[in-house]
Amino acid sequence: MSRSIANIQYLEAKNLAHWMKSADAPLFQVIDVRGSDYVGGHIKGCWNYPYRRLKVDDGYMEEMYKALNKKLEDTGSDRPLNAIFHCAQSQQRGPAAAMKLLRFLPDDKLSNFKIWVLRGGFNHWQDQYGEDQELTEDYEPDIWSW
């Protein structure tokens, strides 16, 4: 596997919602890279690793990688772990964090992970699933109303 942006795919919100509600879903972890804009709701079960810190702190990237690797190992599965990144709109921070992980992965671990970016980010997600407590936690609709 090469380490180009072509190896990062976009995942539709409806597909992630299906995975979250499905017993036979692939192994996945959502990684929310928003910073202060994390307030007001997030995808249930996501991990928050603000991009501002990931961008400058390789130790923080190492921490995230180790957590992902541990999740993969704890399942005992030979299936890859789907790492799904997003920010507010998944136009800058989410894709940049996904690429940073792709470049960070050791060569012998590349095939253990599939890297995705959630299309439309949390802005789109909350439009579709903000009120769904099975899918979204700590949602504050007043923050997101236009």
mmCIF file of N, CA and C in Angstrom:
data_model
loop_
_atom_site.group_PDB
_atom_site.id
_atom_site.type_symbol
_atom_site.label_atom_id
_atom_site.label_comp_id
_atom_site.label_asym_id
_atom_site.label_seq_id
_atom_site.Cartn_x
_atom_site.Cartn_y
_atom_site.Cartn_z
ATOM 1 N N MET A 1 0.846 -1.182 0.000
ATOM 2 C CA MET A 1 0.000 0.000 0.000
ATOM 3 C C MET A 1 0.889 1.243 0.000
ATOM 4 N N SER A 2 0.537 2.183 -0.827
ATOM 5 C CA SER A 2 1.290 3.429 -0.859
ATOM 6 C C SER A 2 0.740 4.382 0.206
ATOM 7 N N ARG A 3 1.419 5.477 0.359
ATOM 8 C CA ARG A 3 1.013 6.461 1.365
ATOM 9 C C ARG A 3 0.555 7.752 0.688
ATOM 10 N N SER A 4 -0.392 7.631 -0.200
ATOM 11 C CA SER A 4 -0.894 8.817 -0.886
ATOM 12 C C SER A 4 -2.336 9.081 -0.471
ATOM 13 N N ILE A 5 -2.779 10.263 -0.750
ATOM 14 C CA ILE A 5 -4.143 10.673 -0.422
ATOM 15 C C ILE A 5 -5.160 9.742 -1.093
ATOM 16 N N ALA A 6 -4.772 9.085 -2.171
ATOM 17 C CA ALA A 6 -5.665 8.146 -2.851
ATOM 18 C C ALA A 6 -6.021 6.948 -1.972
ATOM 19 N N ASN A 7 -5.234 6.692 -0.918
ATOM 20 C CA ASN A 7 -5.520 5.586 -0.016
ATOM 21 C C ASN A 7 -6.523 5.952 1.068
ATOM 22 N N ILE A 8 -6.941 7.191 1.094
ATOM 23 C CA ILE A 8 -7.919 7.647 2.081
ATOM 24 C C ILE A 8 -9.250 7.821 1.359
ATOM 25 N N GLN A 9 -10.263 7.136 1.863
ATOM 26 C CA GLN A 9 -11.577 7.186 1.232
ATOM 27 C C GLN A 9 -12.533 8.021 2.069
ATOM 28 N N TYR A 10 -13.620 8.456 1.445
ATOM 29 C CA TYR A 10 -14.670 9.173 2.155
ATOM 30 C C TYR A 10 -15.788 8.206 2.505
ATOM 31 N N LEU A 11 -16.321 8.365 3.723
ATOM 32 C CA LEU A 11 -17.418 7.542 4.201
ATOM 33 C C LEU A 11 -18.636 8.439 4.373
ATOM 34 N N GLU A 12 -19.757 7.994 3.862
ATOM 35 C CA GLU A 12 -21.000 8.752 3.997
ATOM 36 C C GLU A 12 -21.560 8.584 5.408
ATOM 37 N N ALA A 13 -22.204 9.618 5.912
ATOM 38 C CA ALA A 13 -22.793 9.576 7.252
ATOM 39 C C ALA A 13 -23.774 8.417 7.387
ATOM 40 N N LYS A 14 -24.572 8.160 6.369
ATOM 41 C CA LYS A 14 -25.563 7.075 6.456
ATOM 42 C C LYS A 14 -24.880 5.717 6.607
ATOM 43 N N ASN A 15 -23.694 5.550 6.008
ATOM 44 C CA ASN A 15 -22.967 4.283 6.149
ATOM 45 C C ASN A 15 -22.422 4.120 7.567
ATOM 46 N N LEU A 16 -21.884 5.212 8.128
ATOM 47 C CA LEU A 16 -21.397 5.153 9.497
ATOM 48 C C LEU A 16 -22.562 4.888 10.453
ATOM 49 N N ALA A 17 -23.679 5.537 10.259
ATOM 50 C CA ALA A 17 -24.847 5.310 11.108
ATOM 51 C C ALA A 17 -25.260 3.836 11.044
ATOM 52 N N HIS A 18 -25.233 3.271 9.863
ATOM 53 C CA HIS A 18 -25.560 1.845 9.701
ATOM 54 C C HIS A 18 -24.571 0.972 10.469
ATOM 55 N N TRP A 19 -23.285 1.268 10.339
ATOM 56 C CA TRP A 19 -22.267 0.506 11.065
ATOM 57 C C TRP A 19 -22.525 0.578 12.568
ATOM 58 N N MET A 20 -22.861 1.772 13.047
ATOM 59 C CA MET A 20 -23.044 1.968 14.483
ATOM 60 C C MET A 20 -24.235 1.172 15.027
ATOM 61 N N LYS A 21 -25.212 0.911 14.177
ATOM 62 C CA LYS A 21 -26.416 0.202 14.618
ATOM 63 C C LYS A 21 -26.404 -1.279 14.241
ATOM 64 N N SER A 22 -25.366 -1.710 13.565
ATOM 65 C CA SER A 22 -25.310 -3.070 13.053
ATOM 66 C C SER A 22 -24.439 -3.974 13.919
ATOM 67 N N ALA A 23 -24.935 -5.161 14.178
ATOM 68 C CA ALA A 23 -24.174 -6.138 14.965
ATOM 69 C C ALA A 23 -23.014 -6.725 14.173
ATOM 70 N N ASP A 24 -23.116 -6.713 12.863
ATOM 71 C CA ASP A 24 -22.065 -7.305 12.031
ATOM 72 C C ASP A 24 -21.238 -6.240 11.297
ATOM 73 N N ALA A 25 -21.143 -5.077 11.909
ATOM 74 C CA ALA A 25 -20.388 -3.966 11.306
ATOM 75 C C ALA A 25 -18.897 -4.280 11.303
ATOM 76 N N PRO A 26 -18.173 -3.651 10.395
ATOM 77 C CA PRO A 26 -16.719 -3.801 10.448
ATOM 78 C C PRO A 26 -16.174 -3.139 11.719
ATOM 79 N N LEU A 27 -14.992 -3.515 12.095
ATOM 80 C CA LEU A 27 -14.327 -2.903 13.240
ATOM 81 C C LEU A 27 -13.975 -1.457 12.881
ATOM 82 N N PHE A 28 -14.386 -0.504 13.728
ATOM 83 C CA PHE A 28 -14.102 0.899 13.402
ATOM 84 C C PHE A 28 -13.926 1.729 14.655
ATOM 85 N N GLN A 29 -13.289 2.882 14.467
ATOM 86 C CA GLN A 29 -13.171 3.890 15.514
ATOM 87 C C GLN A 29 -13.281 5.255 14.863
ATOM 88 N N VAL A 30 -14.194 6.079 15.374
ATOM 89 C CA VAL A 30 -14.347 7.452 14.899
ATOM 90 C C VAL A 30 -13.403 8.333 15.702
ATOM 91 N N ILE A 31 -12.662 9.183 14.987
ATOM 92 C CA ILE A 31 -11.721 10.104 15.616
ATOM 93 C C ILE A 31 -12.114 11.525 15.232
ATOM 94 N N ASP A 32 -12.562 12.266 16.217
ATOM 95 C CA ASP A 32 -13.018 13.644 16.045
ATOM 96 C C ASP A 32 -11.828 14.549 16.328
ATOM 97 N N VAL A 33 -11.392 15.297 15.345
ATOM 98 C CA VAL A 33 -10.198 16.134 15.508
ATOM 99 C C VAL A 33 -10.544 17.606 15.733
ATOM 100 N N ARG A 34 -11.803 17.867 16.088
ATOM 101 C CA ARG A 34 -12.177 19.246 16.398
ATOM 102 C C ARG A 34 -11.555 19.645 17.737
ATOM 103 N N GLY A 35 -11.339 20.916 17.889
ATOM 104 C CA GLY A 35 -10.814 21.463 19.138
ATOM 105 C C GLY A 35 -11.952 22.050 19.948
ATOM 106 N N SER A 36 -11.961 23.380 20.084
ATOM 107 C CA SER A 36 -12.997 24.041 20.884
ATOM 108 C C SER A 36 -14.387 23.846 20.281
ATOM 109 N N ASP A 37 -14.473 23.550 18.990
ATOM 110 C CA ASP A 37 -15.769 23.333 18.359
ATOM 111 C C ASP A 37 -16.318 21.925 18.619
ATOM 112 N N TYR A 38 -15.654 21.162 19.484
ATOM 113 C CA TYR A 38 -16.142 19.851 19.923
ATOM 114 C C TYR A 38 -17.349 20.013 20.860
ATOM 115 N N VAL A 39 -17.456 21.176 21.475
ATOM 116 C CA VAL A 39 -18.559 21.463 22.389
ATOM 117 C C VAL A 39 -19.873 21.456 21.608
ATOM 118 N N GLY A 40 -20.886 20.866 22.201
ATOM 119 C CA GLY A 40 -22.209 20.892 21.582
ATOM 120 C C GLY A 40 -22.628 19.589 20.952
ATOM 121 N N GLY A 41 -21.808 18.575 21.072
ATOM 122 C CA GLY A 41 -22.186 17.266 20.570
ATOM 123 C C GLY A 41 -21.062 16.585 19.830
ATOM 124 N N HIS A 42 -21.142 15.261 19.830
ATOM 125 C CA HIS A 42 -20.161 14.459 19.106
ATOM 126 C C HIS A 42 -20.733 13.088 18.795
ATOM 127 N N ILE A 43 -20.134 12.415 17.862
ATOM 128 C CA ILE A 43 -20.569 11.082 17.474
ATOM 129 C C ILE A 43 -20.311 10.141 18.648
ATOM 130 N N LYS A 44 -21.302 9.358 18.976
ATOM 131 C CA LYS A 44 -21.225 8.470 20.135
ATOM 132 C C LYS A 44 -20.024 7.531 20.004
ATOM 133 N N GLY A 45 -19.244 7.478 21.088
ATOM 134 C CA GLY A 45 -18.099 6.577 21.134
ATOM 135 C C GLY A 45 -16.851 7.082 20.433
ATOM 136 N N CYS A 46 -16.899 8.304 19.928
ATOM 137 C CA CYS A 46 -15.720 8.831 19.229
ATOM 138 C C CYS A 46 -14.600 9.137 20.216
ATOM 139 N N TRP A 47 -13.417 9.246 19.688
ATOM 140 C CA TRP A 47 -12.270 9.722 20.462
ATOM 141 C C TRP A 47 -11.970 11.128 19.988
ATOM 142 N N ASN A 48 -11.688 12.036 20.914
ATOM 143 C CA ASN A 48 -11.357 13.410 20.545
ATOM 144 C C ASN A 48 -9.848 13.620 20.649
ATOM 145 N N TYR A 49 -9.232 13.808 19.493
ATOM 146 C CA TYR A 49 -7.799 14.129 19.399
ATOM 147 C C TYR A 49 -7.693 15.418 18.576
ATOM 148 N N PRO A 50 -7.734 16.582 19.224
ATOM 149 C CA PRO A 50 -7.719 17.844 18.485
ATOM 150 C C PRO A 50 -6.540 17.950 17.516
ATOM 151 N N TYR A 51 -6.857 18.354 16.297
ATOM 152 C CA TYR A 51 -5.844 18.429 15.246
ATOM 153 C C TYR A 51 -4.731 19.403 15.591
ATOM 154 N N ARG A 52 -5.070 20.494 16.247
ATOM 155 C CA ARG A 52 -4.048 21.485 16.596
ATOM 156 C C ARG A 52 -2.883 20.821 17.325
ATOM 157 N N ARG A 53 -3.196 19.869 18.189
ATOM 158 C CA ARG A 53 -2.143 19.175 18.929
ATOM 159 C C ARG A 53 -1.499 18.067 18.079
ATOM 160 N N LEU A 54 -2.314 17.323 17.325
ATOM 161 C CA LEU A 54 -1.772 16.262 16.463
ATOM 162 C C LEU A 54 -0.755 16.829 15.472
ATOM 163 N N LYS A 55 -1.032 18.042 15.009
ATOM 164 C CA LYS A 55 -0.200 18.687 13.995
ATOM 165 C C LYS A 55 1.218 18.944 14.487
ATOM 166 N N VAL A 56 1.374 19.219 15.767
ATOM 167 C CA VAL A 56 2.686 19.645 16.274
ATOM 168 C C VAL A 56 3.347 18.663 17.239
ATOM 169 N N ASP A 57 2.603 17.663 17.697
ATOM 170 C CA ASP A 57 3.108 16.793 18.756
ATOM 171 C C ASP A 57 3.109 15.334 18.295
ATOM 172 N N ASP A 58 4.271 14.848 17.858
ATOM 173 C CA ASP A 58 4.370 13.458 17.415
ATOM 174 C C ASP A 58 4.068 12.485 18.541
ATOM 175 N N GLY A 59 4.301 12.869 19.784
ATOM 176 C CA GLY A 59 3.964 12.029 20.926
ATOM 177 C C GLY A 59 2.459 11.820 21.045
ATOM 178 N N TYR A 60 1.702 12.849 20.696
ATOM 179 C CA TYR A 60 0.242 12.765 20.720
ATOM 180 C C TYR A 60 -0.244 11.839 19.604
ATOM 181 N N MET A 61 0.398 11.933 18.433
ATOM 182 C CA MET A 61 0.075 11.030 17.328
ATOM 183 C C MET A 61 0.407 9.590 17.725
ATOM 184 N N GLU A 62 1.524 9.412 18.384
ATOM 185 C CA GLU A 62 1.918 8.079 18.868
ATOM 186 C C GLU A 62 0.872 7.535 19.845
ATOM 187 N N GLU A 63 0.377 8.390 20.727
ATOM 188 C CA GLU A 63 -0.663 7.996 21.691
ATOM 189 C C GLU A 63 -1.913 7.514 20.959
ATOM 190 N N MET A 64 -2.342 8.266 19.940
ATOM 191 C CA MET A 64 -3.520 7.882 19.175
ATOM 192 C C MET A 64 -3.277 6.557 18.447
ATOM 193 N N TYR A 65 -2.115 6.429 17.814
ATOM 194 C CA TYR A 65 -1.786 5.187 17.107
ATOM 195 C C TYR A 65 -1.799 3.997 18.066
ATOM 196 N N LYS A 66 -1.210 4.151 19.240
ATOM 197 C CA LYS A 66 -1.173 3.056 20.217
ATOM 198 C C LYS A 66 -2.592 2.680 20.659
ATOM 199 N N ALA A 67 -3.454 3.665 20.847
ATOM 200 C CA ALA A 67 -4.838 3.386 21.236
ATOM 201 C C ALA A 67 -5.572 2.624 20.122
ATOM 202 N N LEU A 68 -5.360 3.031 18.873
ATOM 203 C CA LEU A 68 -5.962 2.323 17.748
ATOM 204 C C LEU A 68 -5.433 0.893 17.654
ATOM 205 N N ASN A 69 -4.132 0.757 17.796
ATOM 206 C CA ASN A 69 -3.507 -0.564 17.709
ATOM 207 C C ASN A 69 -4.014 -1.469 18.845
ATOM 208 N N LYS A 70 -4.166 -0.908 20.039
ATOM 209 C CA LYS A 70 -4.674 -1.684 21.173
ATOM 210 C C LYS A 70 -6.106 -2.136 20.909
ATOM 211 N N LYS A 71 -6.918 -1.255 20.369
ATOM 212 C CA LYS A 71 -8.300 -1.628 20.046
ATOM 213 C C LYS A 71 -8.304 -2.788 19.058
ATOM 214 N N LEU A 72 -7.442 -2.713 18.065
ATOM 215 C CA LEU A 72 -7.341 -3.777 17.064
ATOM 216 C C LEU A 72 -6.897 -5.088 17.719
ATOM 217 N N GLU A 73 -5.867 -5.017 18.540
ATOM 218 C CA GLU A 73 -5.350 -6.216 19.203
ATOM 219 C C GLU A 73 -6.370 -6.809 20.170
ATOM 220 N N ASP A 74 -7.105 -5.958 20.890
ATOM 221 C CA ASP A 74 -8.076 -6.438 21.875
ATOM 222 C C ASP A 74 -9.213 -7.223 21.240
ATOM 223 N N THR A 75 -9.488 -6.963 19.978
ATOM 224 C CA THR A 75 -10.570 -7.698 19.312
ATOM 225 C C THR A 75 -10.120 -9.100 18.917
ATOM 226 N N GLY A 76 -8.809 -9.280 18.736
ATOM 227 C CA GLY A 76 -8.305 -10.572 18.289
ATOM 228 C C GLY A 76 -8.696 -10.889 16.854
ATOM 229 N N SER A 77 -9.172 -9.899 16.164
ATOM 230 C CA SER A 77 -9.637 -10.086 14.793
ATOM 231 C C SER A 77 -8.493 -9.914 13.801
ATOM 232 N N ASP A 78 -8.626 -10.572 12.670
ATOM 233 C CA ASP A 78 -7.650 -10.354 11.606
ATOM 234 C C ASP A 78 -8.186 -9.352 10.584
ATOM 235 N N ARG A 79 -9.348 -8.787 10.868
ATOM 236 C CA ARG A 79 -9.909 -7.746 9.995
ATOM 237 C C ARG A 79 -9.222 -6.416 10.284
ATOM 238 N N PRO A 80 -9.105 -5.557 9.289
ATOM 239 C CA PRO A 80 -8.499 -4.245 9.553
ATOM 240 C C PRO A 80 -9.433 -3.367 10.384
ATOM 241 N N LEU A 81 -8.831 -2.417 11.072
ATOM 242 C CA LEU A 81 -9.586 -1.424 11.824
ATOM 243 C C LEU A 81 -9.826 -0.227 10.910
ATOM 244 N N ASN A 82 -11.057 0.203 10.830
ATOM 245 C CA ASN A 82 -11.426 1.380 10.051
ATOM 246 C C ASN A 82 -11.315 2.607 10.943
ATOM 247 N N ALA A 83 -10.360 3.467 10.668
ATOM 248 C CA ALA A 83 -10.169 4.713 11.411
ATOM 249 C C ALA A 83 -10.863 5.818 10.621
ATOM 250 N N ILE A 84 -11.900 6.403 11.220
ATOM 251 C CA ILE A 84 -12.737 7.385 10.526
ATOM 252 C C ILE A 84 -12.515 8.748 11.162
ATOM 253 N N PHE A 85 -11.920 9.650 10.411
ATOM 254 C CA PHE A 85 -11.601 10.988 10.905
ATOM 255 C C PHE A 85 -12.665 11.985 10.469
ATOM 256 N N HIS A 86 -12.883 12.971 11.322
ATOM 257 C CA HIS A 86 -13.730 14.091 10.910
ATOM 258 C C HIS A 86 -13.415 15.313 11.757
ATOM 259 N N CYS A 87 -13.787 16.450 11.206
ATOM 260 C CA CYS A 87 -13.754 17.719 11.933
ATOM 261 C C CYS A 87 -15.134 18.335 11.730
ATOM 262 N N ALA A 88 -15.240 19.622 11.693
ATOM 263 C CA ALA A 88 -16.547 20.254 11.531
ATOM 264 C C ALA A 88 -17.133 19.961 10.142
ATOM 265 N N GLN A 89 -16.333 20.169 9.100
ATOM 266 C CA GLN A 89 -16.816 19.957 7.738
ATOM 267 C C GLN A 89 -16.027 18.899 6.988
ATOM 268 N N SER A 90 -15.001 18.379 7.598
ATOM 269 C CA SER A 90 -14.111 17.383 6.980
ATOM 270 C C SER A 90 -13.504 17.892 5.675
ATOM 271 N N GLN A 91 -13.115 19.162 5.710
ATOM 272 C CA GLN A 91 -12.454 19.747 4.550
ATOM 273 C C GLN A 91 -10.972 19.994 4.800
ATOM 274 N N GLN A 92 -10.570 20.238 6.033
ATOM 275 C CA GLN A 92 -9.168 20.536 6.318
ATOM 276 C C GLN A 92 -8.599 19.652 7.415
ATOM 277 N N ARG A 93 -9.035 19.863 8.650
ATOM 278 C CA ARG A 93 -8.435 19.145 9.779
ATOM 279 C C ARG A 93 -8.636 17.630 9.688
ATOM 280 N N GLY A 94 -9.839 17.179 9.354
ATOM 281 C CA GLY A 94 -10.111 15.743 9.263
ATOM 282 C C GLY A 94 -9.233 15.054 8.227
ATOM 283 N N PRO A 95 -9.236 15.537 6.977
ATOM 284 C CA PRO A 95 -8.370 14.920 5.972
ATOM 285 C C PRO A 95 -6.878 15.029 6.316
ATOM 286 N N ALA A 96 -6.464 16.151 6.893
ATOM 287 C CA ALA A 96 -5.044 16.311 7.250
ATOM 288 C C ALA A 96 -4.647 15.321 8.343
ATOM 289 N N ALA A 97 -5.509 15.108 9.326
ATOM 290 C CA ALA A 97 -5.220 14.141 10.391
ATOM 291 C C ALA A 97 -5.186 12.719 9.835
ATOM 292 N N ALA A 98 -6.093 12.416 8.913
ATOM 293 C CA ALA A 98 -6.106 11.085 8.290
ATOM 294 C C ALA A 98 -4.791 10.843 7.546
ATOM 295 N N MET A 99 -4.344 11.835 6.818
ATOM 296 C CA MET A 99 -3.079 11.712 6.077
ATOM 297 C C MET A 99 -1.909 11.592 7.040
ATOM 298 N N LYS A 100 -1.965 12.319 8.125
ATOM 299 C CA LYS A 100 -0.886 12.247 9.115
ATOM 300 C C LYS A 100 -0.788 10.834 9.696
ATOM 301 N N LEU A 101 -1.931 10.205 9.995
ATOM 302 C CA LEU A 101 -1.894 8.829 10.484
ATOM 303 C C LEU A 101 -1.343 7.897 9.414
ATOM 304 N N LEU A 102 -1.777 8.046 8.179
ATOM 305 C CA LEU A 102 -1.288 7.190 7.096
ATOM 306 C C LEU A 102 0.231 7.270 6.990
ATOM 307 N N ARG A 103 0.775 8.458 7.114
ATOM 308 C CA ARG A 103 2.235 8.625 7.034
ATOM 309 C C ARG A 103 2.941 8.113 8.293
ATOM 310 N N PHE A 104 2.229 8.095 9.425
ATOM 311 C CA PHE A 104 2.815 7.692 10.696
ATOM 312 C C PHE A 104 2.895 6.169 10.846
ATOM 313 N N LEU A 105 1.966 5.456 10.227
ATOM 314 C CA LEU A 105 1.896 4.004 10.397
ATOM 315 C C LEU A 105 3.187 3.320 9.969
ATOM 316 N N PRO A 106 3.686 2.381 10.784
ATOM 317 C CA PRO A 106 4.847 1.586 10.361
ATOM 318 C C PRO A 106 4.479 0.750 9.125
ATOM 319 N N ASP A 107 5.441 0.494 8.276
ATOM 320 C CA ASP A 107 5.187 -0.262 7.046
ATOM 321 C C ASP A 107 4.473 -1.577 7.308
ATOM 322 N N ASP A 108 4.871 -2.280 8.360
ATOM 323 C CA ASP A 108 4.284 -3.590 8.634
ATOM 324 C C ASP A 108 2.878 -3.505 9.221
ATOM 325 N N LYS A 109 2.374 -2.304 9.499
ATOM 326 C CA LYS A 109 1.030 -2.123 10.054
ATOM 327 C C LYS A 109 0.051 -1.504 9.057
ATOM 328 N N LEU A 110 0.533 -1.112 7.891
ATOM 329 C CA LEU A 110 -0.334 -0.440 6.917
ATOM 330 C C LEU A 110 -1.585 -1.249 6.593
ATOM 331 N N SER A 111 -1.441 -2.546 6.415
ATOM 332 C CA SER A 111 -2.587 -3.363 6.013
ATOM 333 C C SER A 111 -3.560 -3.595 7.176
ATOM 334 N N ASN A 112 -3.194 -3.216 8.390
ATOM 335 C CA ASN A 112 -4.075 -3.404 9.546
ATOM 336 C C ASN A 112 -5.115 -2.296 9.688
ATOM 337 N N PHE A 113 -4.992 -1.253 8.884
ATOM 338 C CA PHE A 113 -5.879 -0.105 9.022
ATOM 339 C C PHE A 113 -6.428 0.337 7.673
ATOM 340 N N LYS A 114 -7.696 0.739 7.687
ATOM 341 C CA LYS A 114 -8.307 1.438 6.551
ATOM 342 C C LYS A 114 -8.624 2.830 7.078
ATOM 343 N N ILE A 115 -8.243 3.835 6.330
ATOM 344 C CA ILE A 115 -8.403 5.205 6.808
ATOM 345 C C ILE A 115 -9.475 5.911 5.982
ATOM 346 N N TRP A 116 -10.394 6.511 6.688
ATOM 347 C CA TRP A 116 -11.541 7.183 6.088
ATOM 348 C C TRP A 116 -11.641 8.620 6.608
ATOM 349 N N VAL A 117 -12.384 9.422 5.857
ATOM 350 C CA VAL A 117 -12.804 10.754 6.305
ATOM 351 C C VAL A 117 -14.322 10.774 6.176
ATOM 352 N N LEU A 118 -14.995 11.221 7.222
ATOM 353 C CA LEU A 118 -16.451 11.310 7.204
ATOM 354 C C LEU A 118 -16.879 12.494 6.339
ATOM 355 N N ARG A 119 -17.569 12.188 5.262
ATOM 356 C CA ARG A 119 -17.983 13.248 4.328
ATOM 357 C C ARG A 119 -18.944 14.227 5.015
ATOM 358 N N GLY A 120 -18.615 15.504 4.922
ATOM 359 C CA GLY A 120 -19.459 16.553 5.500
ATOM 360 C C GLY A 120 -19.176 16.851 6.959
ATOM 361 N N GLY A 121 -18.365 16.018 7.597
ATOM 362 C CA GLY A 121 -17.978 16.249 8.987
ATOM 363 C C GLY A 121 -19.145 16.266 9.953
ATOM 364 N N PHE A 122 -18.881 16.834 11.128
ATOM 365 C CA PHE A 122 -19.922 16.851 12.156
ATOM 366 C C PHE A 122 -21.070 17.781 11.776
ATOM 367 N N ASN A 123 -20.806 18.819 11.007
ATOM 368 C CA ASN A 123 -21.899 19.710 10.593
ATOM 369 C C ASN A 123 -22.986 18.922 9.871
ATOM 370 N N HIS A 124 -22.586 18.083 8.934
ATOM 371 C CA HIS A 124 -23.553 17.260 8.199
ATOM 372 C C HIS A 124 -24.143 16.189 9.125
ATOM 373 N N TRP A 125 -23.288 15.554 9.924
ATOM 374 C CA TRP A 125 -23.743 14.505 10.822
ATOM 375 C C TRP A 125 -24.864 15.004 11.740
ATOM 376 N N GLN A 126 -24.648 16.161 12.357
ATOM 377 C CA GLN A 126 -25.647 16.644 13.308
ATOM 378 C C GLN A 126 -26.942 17.029 12.608
ATOM 379 N N ASP A 127 -26.884 17.448 11.340
ATOM 380 C CA ASP A 127 -28.112 17.701 10.576
ATOM 381 C C ASP A 127 -28.944 16.430 10.454
ATOM 382 N N GLN A 128 -28.264 15.319 10.240
ATOM 383 C CA GLN A 128 -28.942 14.038 10.023
ATOM 384 C C GLN A 128 -29.265 13.304 11.329
ATOM 385 N N TYR A 129 -28.316 13.304 12.269
ATOM 386 C CA TYR A 129 -28.399 12.410 13.425
ATOM 387 C C TYR A 129 -28.200 13.089 14.781
ATOM 388 N N GLY A 130 -28.194 14.407 14.820
ATOM 389 C CA GLY A 130 -27.960 15.107 16.079
ATOM 390 C C GLY A 130 -28.930 14.718 17.177
ATOM 391 N N GLU A 131 -30.184 14.548 16.855
ATOM 392 C CA GLU A 131 -31.215 14.235 17.845
ATOM 393 C C GLU A 131 -31.267 12.745 18.190
ATOM 394 N N ASP A 132 -30.560 11.907 17.451
ATOM 395 C CA ASP A 132 -30.573 10.460 17.663
ATOM 396 C C ASP A 132 -29.561 10.095 18.752
ATOM 397 N N GLN A 133 -30.044 9.815 19.943
ATOM 398 C CA GLN A 133 -29.156 9.552 21.069
ATOM 399 C C GLN A 133 -28.409 8.230 20.956
ATOM 400 N N GLU A 134 -28.812 7.368 20.040
ATOM 401 C CA GLU A 134 -28.043 6.146 19.782
ATOM 402 C C GLU A 134 -26.767 6.461 19.000
ATOM 403 N N LEU A 135 -26.764 7.601 18.326
ATOM 404 C CA LEU A 135 -25.659 7.941 17.431
ATOM 405 C C LEU A 135 -24.871 9.177 17.852
ATOM 406 N N THR A 136 -25.499 10.064 18.616
ATOM 407 C CA THR A 136 -24.869 11.337 18.968
ATOM 408 C C THR A 136 -24.986 11.562 20.470
ATOM 409 N N GLU A 137 -23.876 11.998 21.078
ATOM 410 C CA GLU A 137 -23.841 12.266 22.516
ATOM 411 C C GLU A 137 -23.693 13.758 22.779
ATOM 412 N N ASP A 138 -24.230 14.194 23.916
ATOM 413 C CA ASP A 138 -24.064 15.565 24.405
ATOM 414 C C ASP A 138 -24.493 16.615 23.386
ATOM 415 N N TYR A 139 -25.517 16.293 22.609
ATOM 416 C CA TYR A 139 -25.967 17.198 21.545
ATOM 417 C C TYR A 139 -26.728 18.382 22.120
ATOM 418 N N GLU A 140 -26.316 19.563 21.708
ATOM 419 C CA GLU A 140 -26.964 20.815 22.098
ATOM 420 C C GLU A 140 -27.491 21.486 20.828
ATOM 421 N N PRO A 141 -28.761 21.256 20.479
ATOM 422 C CA PRO A 141 -29.280 21.782 19.209
ATOM 423 C C PRO A 141 -29.183 23.296 19.076
ATOM 424 N N ASP A 142 -29.251 24.024 20.193
ATOM 425 C CA ASP A 142 -29.175 25.487 20.114
ATOM 426 C C ASP A 142 -27.827 25.947 19.554
ATOM 427 N N ILE A 143 -26.791 25.196 19.813
ATOM 428 C CA ILE A 143 -25.463 25.554 19.294
ATOM 429 C C ILE A 143 -25.422 25.417 17.782
ATOM 430 N N TRP A 144 -26.197 24.463 17.254
ATOM 431 C CA TRP A 144 -26.130 24.143 15.827
ATOM 432 C C TRP A 144 -27.227 24.796 15.008
ATOM 433 N N SER A 145 -28.212 25.441 15.635
ATOM 434 C CA SER A 145 -29.292 26.061 14.865
ATOM 435 C C SER A 145 -28.783 27.316 14.161
ATOM 436 N N TRP A 146 -29.292 27.527 13.001
ATOM 437 C CA TRP A 146 -28.844 28.657 12.157
ATOM 438 C C TRP A 146 -29.823 29.780 12.237
#
